[in-house]
């Protein structure tokens, strides 16, 4: 368990937190969009360009070997981090979005008209649009699990949607709007009973839980480095080897080939079959430093602390006259979305920004969920390991100030 002094020590590792915004100390609570980076990550970027930069998997020279070793070392680190069976099941992508697109593109070769895919009403656009596109192309039926008024998944509805026709169920582990943690293990088990594959969008969960591929027995799990204190532009598709091996390559070019001739080209084995072109070498290597950071603190410590923070935030913000907090807040992972009276979320976000508080406003890349709640946007506060209870008090006071300013 982390004590207050531990959090203060952790904060010291994030130089950006010393920034002033409009002469106020920065209160960064937009962590669901991207987390800030600790010193060891920032230093790893510098180290990469000082002593490692080189292309990978293709050079006989010292630097190329060094870069290749470090890239593969991070692949192994991620394998251990999520308890995957083999490092070849870890495919580097640009991020969660590309990982989902990869699966959508590859699985479309095996699907036929009338097959069904199930998603939920709370999904991020990245876990809606790729399935819509392939559904339109092939004539699949895209079914959507409904949610209750409190945002929780309607599991009875899921039971009524799933059948032998279902080929894939694709669900977020944690909602990026409501912070709700979905019962993914139950969903995976039921889906498998019907012979369906399952993809879990772990974008918001990756630094919260000990994610265990063996325990979950999930077919695909996708996530991005930048939501776990690592760099942007790099992420992972975890896929079970026996499934990935049946998939055709996603993109074509260097790295993913075994042998090229004008007559016929053969492809590399996993994971390289899905990694065409020069990868984001810097991103991968630097991600390694972020994983070390998370591991040193302990994912369960991070989650426990975030849950405490958000519980406090819900209590304080919930007492404000005219605030509407969305979603079930009995077990929240660290994300709360709200609206104030009938104020436009951009107005609220802009005033909070002037007070030094970084929140996200708008549709939060989840327009169907906004429609469900009958709004065009929300204000979202999302917490991380370096946030403090004092910052939540400041958010509370700043919201009161915002109401006064707009009401004037
Ligand atoms: N959500 C947010 O502010 P990328 O952009 O590919 O790293 O992740 C996409 C993505 C997919 N699924 C979920 C549940 C997500 O939260 C995100 C990213 C950010 O909510 C940026 S839009």
PDB file of N, CA and C in Angstrom, residues 123-222:
ATOM      1  N   UNK A 123     -18.488   1.298 -25.995  1.00  0.00           N
ATOM      2  CA  UNK A 123     -17.158   1.208 -26.606  1.00  0.00           C
ATOM      3  C   UNK A 123     -16.628   2.557 -27.105  1.00  0.00           C
ATOM      4  N   UNK A 124     -15.312   2.636 -27.095  1.00  0.00           N
ATOM      5  CA  UNK A 124     -14.571   3.742 -27.726  1.00  0.00           C
ATOM      6  C   UNK A 124     -14.726   3.580 -29.240  1.00  0.00           C
ATOM      7  N   UNK A 125     -14.699   4.676 -29.986  1.00  0.00           N
ATOM      8  CA  UNK A 125     -14.865   4.597 -31.449  1.00  0.00           C
ATOM      9  C   UNK A 125     -13.910   3.576 -32.089  1.00  0.00           C
ATOM     10  N   UNK A 126     -12.721   3.433 -31.499  1.00  0.00           N
ATOM     11  CA  UNK A 126     -11.743   2.476 -32.056  1.00  0.00           C
ATOM     12  C   UNK A 126     -12.245   1.048 -32.003  1.00  0.00           C
ATOM     13  N   UNK A 127     -13.183   0.798 -31.092  1.00  0.00           N
ATOM     14  CA  UNK A 127     -13.731  -0.556 -30.974  1.00  0.00           C
ATOM     15  C   UNK A 127     -15.156  -0.625 -31.533  1.00  0.00           C
ATOM     16  N   UNK A 128     -15.494   0.344 -32.352  1.00  0.00           N
ATOM     17  CA  UNK A 128     -16.785   0.333 -33.046  1.00  0.00           C
ATOM     18  C   UNK A 128     -16.541   0.357 -34.564  1.00  0.00           C
ATOM     19  N   UNK A 129     -15.821   1.394 -34.994  1.00  0.00           N
ATOM     20  CA  UNK A 129     -15.726   1.664 -36.437  1.00  0.00           C
ATOM     21  C   UNK A 129     -15.081   0.517 -37.232  1.00  0.00           C
ATOM     22  N   UNK A 130     -13.962  -0.079 -36.768  1.00  0.00           N
ATOM     23  CA  UNK A 130     -13.381  -1.174 -37.571  1.00  0.00           C
ATOM     24  C   UNK A 130     -14.369  -2.316 -37.807  1.00  0.00           C
ATOM     25  N   UNK A 131     -15.217  -2.591 -36.798  1.00  0.00           N
ATOM     26  CA  UNK A 131     -16.191  -3.688 -36.925  1.00  0.00           C
ATOM     27  C   UNK A 131     -17.327  -3.287 -37.855  1.00  0.00           C
ATOM     28  N   UNK A 132     -17.675  -1.983 -37.805  1.00  0.00           N
ATOM     29  CA  UNK A 132     -18.713  -1.497 -38.729  1.00  0.00           C
ATOM     30  C   UNK A 132     -18.233  -1.631 -40.170  1.00  0.00           C
ATOM     31  N   UNK A 133     -16.996  -1.260 -40.390  1.00  0.00           N
ATOM     32  CA  UNK A 133     -16.448  -1.266 -41.754  1.00  0.00           C
ATOM     33  C   UNK A 133     -16.463  -2.688 -42.315  1.00  0.00           C
ATOM     34  N   UNK A 134     -15.949  -3.653 -41.534  1.00  0.00           N
ATOM     35  CA  UNK A 134     -15.916  -5.010 -42.104  1.00  0.00           C
ATOM     36  C   UNK A 134     -17.330  -5.603 -42.175  1.00  0.00           C
ATOM     37  N   UNK A 135     -18.198  -5.174 -41.281  1.00  0.00           N
ATOM     38  CA  UNK A 135     -19.579  -5.678 -41.341  1.00  0.00           C
ATOM     39  C   UNK A 135     -20.249  -5.214 -42.621  1.00  0.00           C
ATOM     40  N   UNK A 136     -20.043  -3.936 -42.961  1.00  0.00           N
ATOM     41  CA  UNK A 136     -20.637  -3.406 -44.201  1.00  0.00           C
ATOM     42  C   UNK A 136     -20.059  -4.115 -45.413  1.00  0.00           C
ATOM     43  N   UNK A 137     -18.746  -4.373 -45.353  1.00  0.00           N
ATOM     44  CA  UNK A 137     -18.058  -4.970 -46.502  1.00  0.00           C
ATOM     45  C   UNK A 137     -18.526  -6.403 -46.760  1.00  0.00           C
ATOM     46  N   UNK A 138     -18.686  -7.173 -45.656  1.00  0.00           N
ATOM     47  CA  UNK A 138     -18.965  -8.605 -45.825  1.00  0.00           C
ATOM     48  C   UNK A 138     -20.439  -8.939 -45.660  1.00  0.00           C
ATOM     49  N   UNK A 139     -21.185  -8.049 -45.026  1.00  0.00           N
ATOM     50  CA  UNK A 139     -22.592  -8.357 -44.743  1.00  0.00           C
ATOM     51  C   UNK A 139     -22.753  -9.066 -43.407  1.00  0.00           C
ATOM     52  N   UNK A 140     -21.893  -8.686 -42.443  1.00  0.00           N
ATOM     53  CA  UNK A 140     -22.017  -9.255 -41.088  1.00  0.00           C
ATOM     54  C   UNK A 140     -23.092  -8.489 -40.324  1.00  0.00           C
ATOM     55  N   UNK A 141     -23.583  -9.083 -39.260  1.00  0.00           N
ATOM     56  CA  UNK A 141     -24.487  -8.348 -38.371  1.00  0.00           C
ATOM     57  C   UNK A 141     -23.680  -7.910 -37.146  1.00  0.00           C
ATOM     58  N   UNK A 142     -23.701  -6.606 -36.908  1.00  0.00           N
ATOM     59  CA  UNK A 142     -23.005  -6.073 -35.736  1.00  0.00           C
ATOM     60  C   UNK A 142     -24.038  -5.852 -34.638  1.00  0.00           C
ATOM     61  N   UNK A 143     -23.887  -6.617 -33.554  1.00  0.00           N
ATOM     62  CA  UNK A 143     -24.851  -6.497 -32.459  1.00  0.00           C
ATOM     63  C   UNK A 143     -24.225  -5.725 -31.301  1.00  0.00           C
ATOM     64  N   UNK A 144     -25.062  -5.002 -30.582  1.00  0.00           N
ATOM     65  CA  UNK A 144     -24.553  -4.118 -29.527  1.00  0.00           C
ATOM     66  C   UNK A 144     -25.197  -4.470 -28.188  1.00  0.00           C
ATOM     67  N   UNK A 145     -24.381  -4.832 -27.215  1.00  0.00           N
ATOM     68  CA  UNK A 145     -24.913  -5.139 -25.875  1.00  0.00           C
ATOM     69  C   UNK A 145     -25.404  -3.841 -25.254  1.00  0.00           C
ATOM     70  N   UNK A 146     -26.625  -3.855 -24.754  1.00  0.00           N
ATOM     71  CA  UNK A 146     -27.160  -2.632 -24.161  1.00  0.00           C
ATOM     72  C   UNK A 146     -26.567  -2.426 -22.764  1.00  0.00           C
ATOM     73  N   UNK A 147     -26.761  -1.217 -22.272  1.00  0.00           N
ATOM     74  CA  UNK A 147     -26.295  -0.915 -20.908  1.00  0.00           C
ATOM     75  C   UNK A 147     -27.481  -0.412 -20.094  1.00  0.00           C
ATOM     76  N   UNK A 148     -27.351  -0.511 -18.782  1.00  0.00           N
ATOM     77  CA  UNK A 148     -28.385   0.015 -17.902  1.00  0.00           C
ATOM     78  C   UNK A 148     -28.193   1.521 -17.733  1.00  0.00           C
ATOM     79  N   UNK A 149     -29.163   2.153 -17.096  1.00  0.00           N
ATOM     80  CA  UNK A 149     -29.090   3.596 -16.833  1.00  0.00           C
ATOM     81  C   UNK A 149     -27.787   3.988 -16.146  1.00  0.00           C
ATOM     82  N   UNK A 150     -27.282   3.072 -15.287  1.00  0.00           N
ATOM     83  CA  UNK A 150     -26.048   3.390 -14.554  1.00  0.00           C
ATOM     84  C   UNK A 150     -24.796   3.032 -15.351  1.00  0.00           C
ATOM     85  N   UNK A 151     -24.973   2.675 -16.614  1.00  0.00           N
ATOM     86  CA  UNK A 151     -23.823   2.434 -17.490  1.00  0.00           C
ATOM     87  C   UNK A 151     -23.306   1.012 -17.452  1.00  0.00           C
ATOM     88  N   UNK A 152     -23.770   0.199 -16.489  1.00  0.00           N
ATOM     89  CA  UNK A 152     -23.268  -1.180 -16.428  1.00  0.00           C
ATOM     90  C   UNK A 152     -23.789  -1.990 -17.610  1.00  0.00           C
ATOM     91  N   UNK A 153     -22.966  -2.944 -18.052  1.00  0.00           N
ATOM     92  CA  UNK A 153     -23.380  -3.802 -19.170  1.00  0.00           C
ATOM     93  C   UNK A 153     -24.584  -4.626 -18.765  1.00  0.00           C
ATOM     94  N   UNK A 154     -25.523  -4.764 -19.700  1.00  0.00           N
ATOM     95  CA  UNK A 154     -26.686  -5.618 -19.461  1.00  0.00           C
ATOM     96  C   UNK A 154     -26.315  -7.046 -19.893  1.00  0.00           C
ATOM     97  N   UNK A 155     -25.919  -7.838 -18.920  1.00  0.00           N
ATOM     98  CA  UNK A 155     -25.408  -9.177 -19.243  1.00  0.00           C
ATOM     99  C   UNK A 155     -26.523 -10.114 -19.707  1.00  0.00           C
ATOM    100  N   UNK A 156     -27.753  -9.842 -19.251  1.00  0.00           N
ATOM    101  CA  UNK A 156     -28.898 -10.642 -19.744  1.00  0.00           C
ATOM    102  C   UNK A 156     -29.061 -10.395 -21.239  1.00  0.00           C
ATOM    103  N   UNK A 157     -28.889  -9.138 -21.622  1.00  0.00           N
ATOM    104  CA  UNK A 157     -28.995  -8.791 -23.036  1.00  0.00           C
ATOM    105  C   UNK A 157     -27.878  -9.492 -23.829  1.00  0.00           C
ATOM    106  N   UNK A 158     -26.684  -9.526 -23.254  1.00  0.00           N
ATOM    107  CA  UNK A 158     -25.574 -10.220 -23.918  1.00  0.00           C
ATOM    108  C   UNK A 158     -25.926 -11.689 -24.155  1.00  0.00           C
ATOM    109  N   UNK A 159     -26.504 -12.315 -23.093  1.00  0.00           N
ATOM    110  CA  UNK A 159     -26.889 -13.738 -23.219  1.00  0.00           C
ATOM    111  C   UNK A 159     -27.883 -13.935 -24.356  1.00  0.00           C
ATOM    112  N   UNK A 160     -28.744 -12.927 -24.553  1.00  0.00           N
ATOM    113  CA  UNK A 160     -29.754 -13.082 -25.609  1.00  0.00           C
ATOM    114  C   UNK A 160     -29.173 -12.805 -26.997  1.00  0.00           C
ATOM    115  N   UNK A 161     -28.054 -12.113 -27.055  1.00  0.00           N
ATOM    116  CA  UNK A 161     -27.470 -11.777 -28.368  1.00  0.00           C
ATOM    117  C   UNK A 161     -26.537 -12.874 -28.881  1.00  0.00           C
ATOM    118  N   UNK A 162     -25.853 -13.521 -27.945  1.00  0.00           N
ATOM    119  CA  UNK A 162     -24.804 -14.467 -28.375  1.00  0.00           C
ATOM    120  C   UNK A 162     -25.427 -15.780 -28.872  1.00  0.00           C
ATOM    121  N   UNK A 163     -24.808 -16.317 -29.914  1.00  0.00           N
ATOM    122  CA  UNK A 163     -25.287 -17.594 -30.464  1.00  0.00           C
ATOM    123  C   UNK A 163     -24.139 -18.220 -31.253  1.00  0.00           C
ATOM    124  N   UNK A 164     -24.417 -19.360 -31.886  1.00  0.00           N
ATOM    125  CA  UNK A 164     -23.389 -20.012 -32.701  1.00  0.00           C
ATOM    126  C   UNK A 164     -22.969 -19.140 -33.889  1.00  0.00           C
ATOM    127  N   UNK A 165     -23.806 -18.140 -34.219  1.00  0.00           N
ATOM    128  CA  UNK A 165     -23.474 -17.242 -35.342  1.00  0.00           C
ATOM    129  C   UNK A 165     -22.402 -16.222 -34.953  1.00  0.00           C
ATOM    130  N   UNK A 166     -22.221 -16.046 -33.624  1.00  0.00           N
ATOM    131  CA  UNK A 166     -21.259 -15.040 -33.152  1.00  0.00           C
ATOM    132  C   UNK A 166     -19.837 -15.522 -33.416  1.00  0.00           C
ATOM    133  N   UNK A 167     -19.072 -14.718 -34.122  1.00  0.00           N
ATOM    134  CA  UNK A 167     -17.693 -15.113 -34.432  1.00  0.00           C
ATOM    135  C   UNK A 167     -16.678 -14.334 -33.604  1.00  0.00           C
ATOM    136  N   UNK A 168     -17.100 -13.153 -33.156  1.00  0.00           N
ATOM    137  CA  UNK A 168     -16.189 -12.345 -32.337  1.00  0.00           C
ATOM    138  C   UNK A 168     -16.981 -11.468 -31.378  1.00  0.00           C
ATOM    139  N   UNK A 169     -16.494 -11.408 -30.136  1.00  0.00           N
ATOM    140  CA  UNK A 169     -17.032 -10.472 -29.149  1.00  0.00           C
ATOM    141  C   UNK A 169     -15.896  -9.513 -28.816  1.00  0.00           C
ATOM    142  N   UNK A 170     -16.140  -8.212 -28.945  1.00  0.00           N
ATOM    143  CA  UNK A 170     -15.066  -7.245 -28.716  1.00  0.00           C
ATOM    144  C   UNK A 170     -15.536  -6.180 -27.719  1.00  0.00           C
ATOM    145  N   UNK A 171     -14.918  -6.181 -26.543  1.00  0.00           N
ATOM    146  CA  UNK A 171     -15.425  -5.403 -25.396  1.00  0.00           C
ATOM    147  C   UNK A 171     -14.254  -4.704 -24.695  1.00  0.00           C
ATOM    148  N   UNK A 172     -14.530  -3.520 -24.172  1.00  0.00           N
ATOM    149  CA  UNK A 172     -13.471  -2.841 -23.406  1.00  0.00           C
ATOM    150  C   UNK A 172     -13.398  -3.425 -21.987  1.00  0.00           C
ATOM    151  N   UNK A 173     -12.179  -3.467 -21.491  1.00  0.00           N
ATOM    152  CA  UNK A 173     -11.960  -3.947 -20.118  1.00  0.00           C
ATOM    153  C   UNK A 173     -12.482  -2.874 -19.147  1.00  0.00           C
ATOM    154  N   UNK A 174     -12.086  -1.615 -19.409  1.00  0.00           N
ATOM    155  CA  UNK A 174     -12.558  -0.492 -18.596  1.00  0.00           C
ATOM    156  C   UNK A 174     -13.078   0.592 -19.537  1.00  0.00           C
ATOM    157  N   UNK A 175     -14.252   1.137 -19.223  1.00  0.00           N
ATOM    158  CA  UNK A 175     -14.811   2.212 -20.055  1.00  0.00           C
ATOM    159  C   UNK A 175     -13.984   3.478 -19.898  1.00  0.00           C
ATOM    160  N   UNK A 176     -13.614   4.097 -21.025  1.00  0.00           N
ATOM    161  CA  UNK A 176     -12.813   5.333 -20.959  1.00  0.00           C
ATOM    162  C   UNK A 176     -13.656   6.534 -20.555  1.00  0.00           C
ATOM    163  N   UNK A 177     -14.982   6.342 -20.456  1.00  0.00           N
ATOM    164  CA  UNK A 177     -15.861   7.442 -20.059  1.00  0.00           C
ATOM    165  C   UNK A 177     -16.310   7.280 -18.609  1.00  0.00           C
ATOM    166  N   UNK A 178     -16.686   6.055 -18.249  1.00  0.00           N
ATOM    167  CA  UNK A 178     -17.346   5.833 -16.953  1.00  0.00           C
ATOM    168  C   UNK A 178     -16.419   5.204 -15.909  1.00  0.00           C
ATOM    169  N   UNK A 179     -15.291   4.694 -16.354  1.00  0.00           N
ATOM    170  CA  UNK A 179     -14.375   4.029 -15.405  1.00  0.00           C
ATOM    171  C   UNK A 179     -14.885   2.680 -14.943  1.00  0.00           C
ATOM    172  N   UNK A 180     -15.991   2.229 -15.539  1.00  0.00           N
ATOM    173  CA  UNK A 180     -16.593   0.954 -15.144  1.00  0.00           C
ATOM    174  C   UNK A 180     -15.692  -0.200 -15.584  1.00  0.00           C
ATOM    175  N   UNK A 181     -15.552  -1.183 -14.694  1.00  0.00           N
ATOM    176  CA  UNK A 181     -14.734  -2.358 -15.005  1.00  0.00           C
ATOM    177  C   UNK A 181     -15.687  -3.466 -15.444  1.00  0.00           C
ATOM    178  N   UNK A 182     -15.538  -3.918 -16.666  1.00  0.00           N
ATOM    179  CA  UNK A 182     -16.459  -4.942 -17.179  1.00  0.00           C
ATOM    180  C   UNK A 182     -16.064  -6.343 -16.717  1.00  0.00           C
ATOM    181  N   UNK A 183     -17.045  -7.224 -16.539  1.00  0.00           N
ATOM    182  CA  UNK A 183     -16.745  -8.603 -16.086  1.00  0.00           C
ATOM    183  C   UNK A 183     -16.216  -9.437 -17.260  1.00  0.00           C
ATOM    184  N   UNK A 184     -14.994  -9.131 -17.665  1.00  0.00           N
ATOM    185  CA  UNK A 184     -14.523  -9.717 -18.932  1.00  0.00           C
ATOM    186  C   UNK A 184     -14.312 -11.227 -18.851  1.00  0.00           C
ATOM    187  N   UNK A 185     -13.951 -11.710 -17.677  1.00  0.00           N
ATOM    188  CA  UNK A 185     -13.706 -13.159 -17.591  1.00  0.00           C
ATOM    189  C   UNK A 185     -15.008 -13.931 -17.861  1.00  0.00           C
ATOM    190  N   UNK A 186     -16.066 -13.450 -17.298  1.00  0.00           N
ATOM    191  CA  UNK A 186     -17.383 -14.070 -17.501  1.00  0.00           C
ATOM    192  C   UNK A 186     -17.749 -13.991 -18.987  1.00  0.00           C
ATOM    193  N   UNK A 187     -17.501 -12.831 -19.576  1.00  0.00           N
ATOM    194  CA  UNK A 187     -17.830 -12.622 -21.005  1.00  0.00           C
ATOM    195  C   UNK A 187     -16.996 -13.567 -21.883  1.00  0.00           C
ATOM    196  N   UNK A 188     -15.720 -13.690 -21.540  1.00  0.00           N
ATOM    197  CA  UNK A 188     -14.828 -14.556 -22.338  1.00  0.00           C
ATOM    198  C   UNK A 188     -15.317 -16.003 -22.249  1.00  0.00           C
ATOM    199  N   UNK A 189     -15.614 -16.452 -21.027  1.00  0.00           N
ATOM    200  CA  UNK A 189     -16.048 -17.851 -20.842  1.00  0.00           C
ATOM    201  C   UNK A 189     -17.320 -18.158 -21.614  1.00  0.00           C
ATOM    202  N   UNK A 190     -18.295 -17.240 -21.499  1.00  0.00           N
ATOM    203  CA  UNK A 190     -19.569 -17.491 -22.195  1.00  0.00           C
ATOM    204  C   UNK A 190     -19.354 -17.473 -23.711  1.00  0.00           C
ATOM    205  N   UNK A 191     -18.570 -16.531 -24.186  1.00  0.00           N
ATOM    206  CA  UNK A 191     -18.325 -16.423 -25.638  1.00  0.00           C
ATOM    207  C   UNK A 191     -17.671 -17.699 -26.152  1.00  0.00           C
ATOM    208  N   UNK A 192     -16.711 -18.213 -25.394  1.00  0.00           N
ATOM    209  CA  UNK A 192     -16.023 -19.436 -25.827  1.00  0.00           C
ATOM    210  C   UNK A 192     -16.986 -20.630 -25.888  1.00  0.00           C
ATOM    211  N   UNK A 193     -17.954 -20.635 -24.990  1.00  0.00           N
ATOM    212  CA  UNK A 193     -18.936 -21.741 -25.017  1.00  0.00           C
ATOM    213  C   UNK A 193     -19.673 -21.782 -26.342  1.00  0.00           C
ATOM    214  N   UNK A 194     -19.838 -20.599 -26.959  1.00  0.00           N
ATOM    215  CA  UNK A 194     -20.518 -20.541 -28.260  1.00  0.00           C
ATOM    216  C   UNK A 194     -19.527 -20.600 -29.423  1.00  0.00           C
ATOM    217  N   UNK A 195     -18.265 -20.799 -29.109  1.00  0.00           N
ATOM    218  CA  UNK A 195     -17.244 -20.925 -30.162  1.00  0.00           C
ATOM    219  C   UNK A 195     -16.784 -19.591 -30.721  1.00  0.00           C
ATOM    220  N   UNK A 196     -17.116 -18.495 -30.025  1.00  0.00           N
ATOM    221  CA  UNK A 196     -16.714 -17.172 -30.529  1.00  0.00           C
ATOM    222  C   UNK A 196     -15.336 -16.780 -29.996  1.00  0.00           C
ATOM    223  N   UNK A 197     -14.591 -16.051 -30.805  1.00  0.00           N
ATOM    224  CA  UNK A 197     -13.343 -15.459 -30.331  1.00  0.00           C
ATOM    225  C   UNK A 197     -13.679 -14.200 -29.530  1.00  0.00           C
ATOM    226  N   UNK A 198     -12.718 -13.783 -28.698  1.00  0.00           N
ATOM    227  CA  UNK A 198     -12.940 -12.572 -27.895  1.00  0.00           C
ATOM    228  C   UNK A 198     -11.731 -11.652 -27.977  1.00  0.00           C
ATOM    229  N   UNK A 199     -12.020 -10.365 -28.211  1.00  0.00           N
ATOM    230  CA  UNK A 199     -10.985  -9.331 -28.148  1.00  0.00           C
ATOM    231  C   UNK A 199     -11.322  -8.414 -26.982  1.00  0.00           C
ATOM    232  N   UNK A 200     -10.329  -8.159 -26.147  1.00  0.00           N
ATOM    233  CA  UNK A 200     -10.545  -7.208 -25.054  1.00  0.00           C
ATOM    234  C   UNK A 200      -9.688  -5.969 -25.302  1.00  0.00           C
ATOM    235  N   UNK A 201     -10.376  -4.808 -25.295  1.00  0.00           N
ATOM    236  CA  UNK A 201      -9.700  -3.524 -25.450  1.00  0.00           C
ATOM    237  C   UNK A 201      -9.207  -3.110 -24.065  1.00  0.00           C
ATOM    238  N   UNK A 202      -7.912  -3.275 -23.866  1.00  0.00           N
ATOM    239  CA  UNK A 202      -7.335  -3.012 -22.541  1.00  0.00           C
ATOM    240  C   UNK A 202      -6.701  -1.644 -22.412  1.00  0.00           C
ATOM    241  N   UNK A 203      -7.060  -0.709 -23.311  1.00  0.00           N
ATOM    242  CA  UNK A 203      -6.404   0.619 -23.316  1.00  0.00           C
ATOM    243  C   UNK A 203      -6.404   1.267 -21.924  1.00  0.00           C
ATOM    244  N   UNK A 204      -7.540   1.179 -21.223  1.00  0.00           N
ATOM    245  CA  UNK A 204      -7.628   1.865 -19.924  1.00  0.00           C
ATOM    246  C   UNK A 204      -7.264   0.948 -18.754  1.00  0.00           C
ATOM    247  N   UNK A 205      -6.985  -0.304 -19.035  1.00  0.00           N
ATOM    248  CA  UNK A 205      -6.792  -1.247 -17.924  1.00  0.00           C
ATOM    249  C   UNK A 205      -5.334  -1.648 -17.723  1.00  0.00           C
ATOM    250  N   UNK A 206      -4.514  -1.356 -18.725  1.00  0.00           N
ATOM    251  CA  UNK A 206      -3.194  -2.001 -18.751  1.00  0.00           C
ATOM    252  C   UNK A 206      -2.306  -1.641 -17.558  1.00  0.00           C
ATOM    253  N   UNK A 207      -2.447  -0.422 -17.029  1.00  0.00           N
ATOM    254  CA  UNK A 207      -1.592  -0.127 -15.867  1.00  0.00           C
ATOM    255  C   UNK A 207      -2.372  -0.242 -14.564  1.00  0.00           C
ATOM    256  N   UNK A 208      -3.581  -0.799 -14.639  1.00  0.00           N
ATOM    257  CA  UNK A 208      -4.428  -0.884 -13.437  1.00  0.00           C
ATOM    258  C   UNK A 208      -4.420  -2.253 -12.785  1.00  0.00           C
ATOM    259  N   UNK A 209      -4.368  -3.269 -13.649  1.00  0.00           N
ATOM    260  CA  UNK A 209      -4.511  -4.620 -13.117  1.00  0.00           C
ATOM    261  C   UNK A 209      -3.322  -5.463 -13.494  1.00  0.00           C
ATOM    262  N   UNK A 210      -3.181  -6.560 -12.784  1.00  0.00           N
ATOM    263  CA  UNK A 210      -2.256  -7.583 -13.237  1.00  0.00           C
ATOM    264  C   UNK A 210      -3.017  -8.337 -14.334  1.00  0.00           C
ATOM    265  N   UNK A 211      -2.702  -8.023 -15.566  1.00  0.00           N
ATOM    266  CA  UNK A 211      -3.423  -8.613 -16.693  1.00  0.00           C
ATOM    267  C   UNK A 211      -2.768  -9.951 -17.008  1.00  0.00           C
ATOM    268  N   UNK A 212      -3.565 -11.011 -16.938  1.00  0.00           N
ATOM    269  CA  UNK A 212      -2.969 -12.340 -17.061  1.00  0.00           C
ATOM    270  C   UNK A 212      -3.646 -13.120 -18.201  1.00  0.00           C
ATOM    271  N   UNK A 213      -2.895 -13.273 -19.287  1.00  0.00           N
ATOM    272  CA  UNK A 213      -3.456 -13.927 -20.472  1.00  0.00           C
ATOM    273  C   UNK A 213      -3.838 -15.387 -20.195  1.00  0.00           C
ATOM    274  N   UNK A 214      -3.093 -16.029 -19.298  1.00  0.00           N
ATOM    275  CA  UNK A 214      -3.402 -17.435 -18.995  1.00  0.00           C
ATOM    276  C   UNK A 214      -4.720 -17.532 -18.237  1.00  0.00           C
ATOM    277  N   UNK A 215      -4.837 -16.651 -17.270  1.00  0.00           N
ATOM    278  CA  UNK A 215      -6.031 -16.671 -16.430  1.00  0.00           C
ATOM    279  C   UNK A 215      -7.268 -16.246 -17.237  1.00  0.00           C
ATOM    280  N   UNK A 216      -7.112 -15.210 -18.057  1.00  0.00           N
ATOM    281  CA  UNK A 216      -8.261 -14.714 -18.834  1.00  0.00           C
ATOM    282  C   UNK A 216      -8.625 -15.654 -19.978  1.00  0.00           C
ATOM    283  N   UNK A 217      -7.599 -16.316 -20.498  1.00  0.00           N
ATOM    284  CA  UNK A 217      -7.800 -17.193 -21.663  1.00  0.00           C
ATOM    285  C   UNK A 217      -8.459 -16.435 -22.822  1.00  0.00           C
ATOM    286  N   UNK A 218      -8.050 -15.165 -22.963  1.00  0.00           N
ATOM    287  CA  UNK A 218      -8.635 -14.326 -24.016  1.00  0.00           C
ATOM    288  C   UNK A 218      -7.864 -14.555 -25.321  1.00  0.00           C
ATOM    289  N   UNK A 219      -8.553 -14.334 -26.443  1.00  0.00           N
ATOM    290  CA  UNK A 219      -7.901 -14.586 -27.743  1.00  0.00           C
ATOM    291  C   UNK A 219      -7.039 -13.408 -28.176  1.00  0.00           C
ATOM    292  N   UNK A 220      -7.534 -12.183 -27.950  1.00  0.00           N
ATOM    293  CA  UNK A 220      -6.771 -10.973 -28.281  1.00  0.00           C
ATOM    294  C   UNK A 220      -6.916  -9.982 -27.134  1.00  0.00           C
ATOM    295  N   UNK A 221      -5.827  -9.312 -26.808  1.00  0.00           N
ATOM    296  CA  UNK A 221      -5.866  -8.253 -25.798  1.00  0.00           C
ATOM    297  C   UNK A 221      -5.015  -7.111 -26.356  1.00  0.00           C
ATOM    298  N   UNK A 222      -5.572  -5.895 -26.387  1.00  0.00           N
ATOM    299  CA  UNK A 222      -4.862  -4.795 -27.051  1.00  0.00           C
ATOM    300  C   UNK A 222      -4.672  -3.615 -26.105  1.00  0.00           C
TER     301      UNK A 222
END
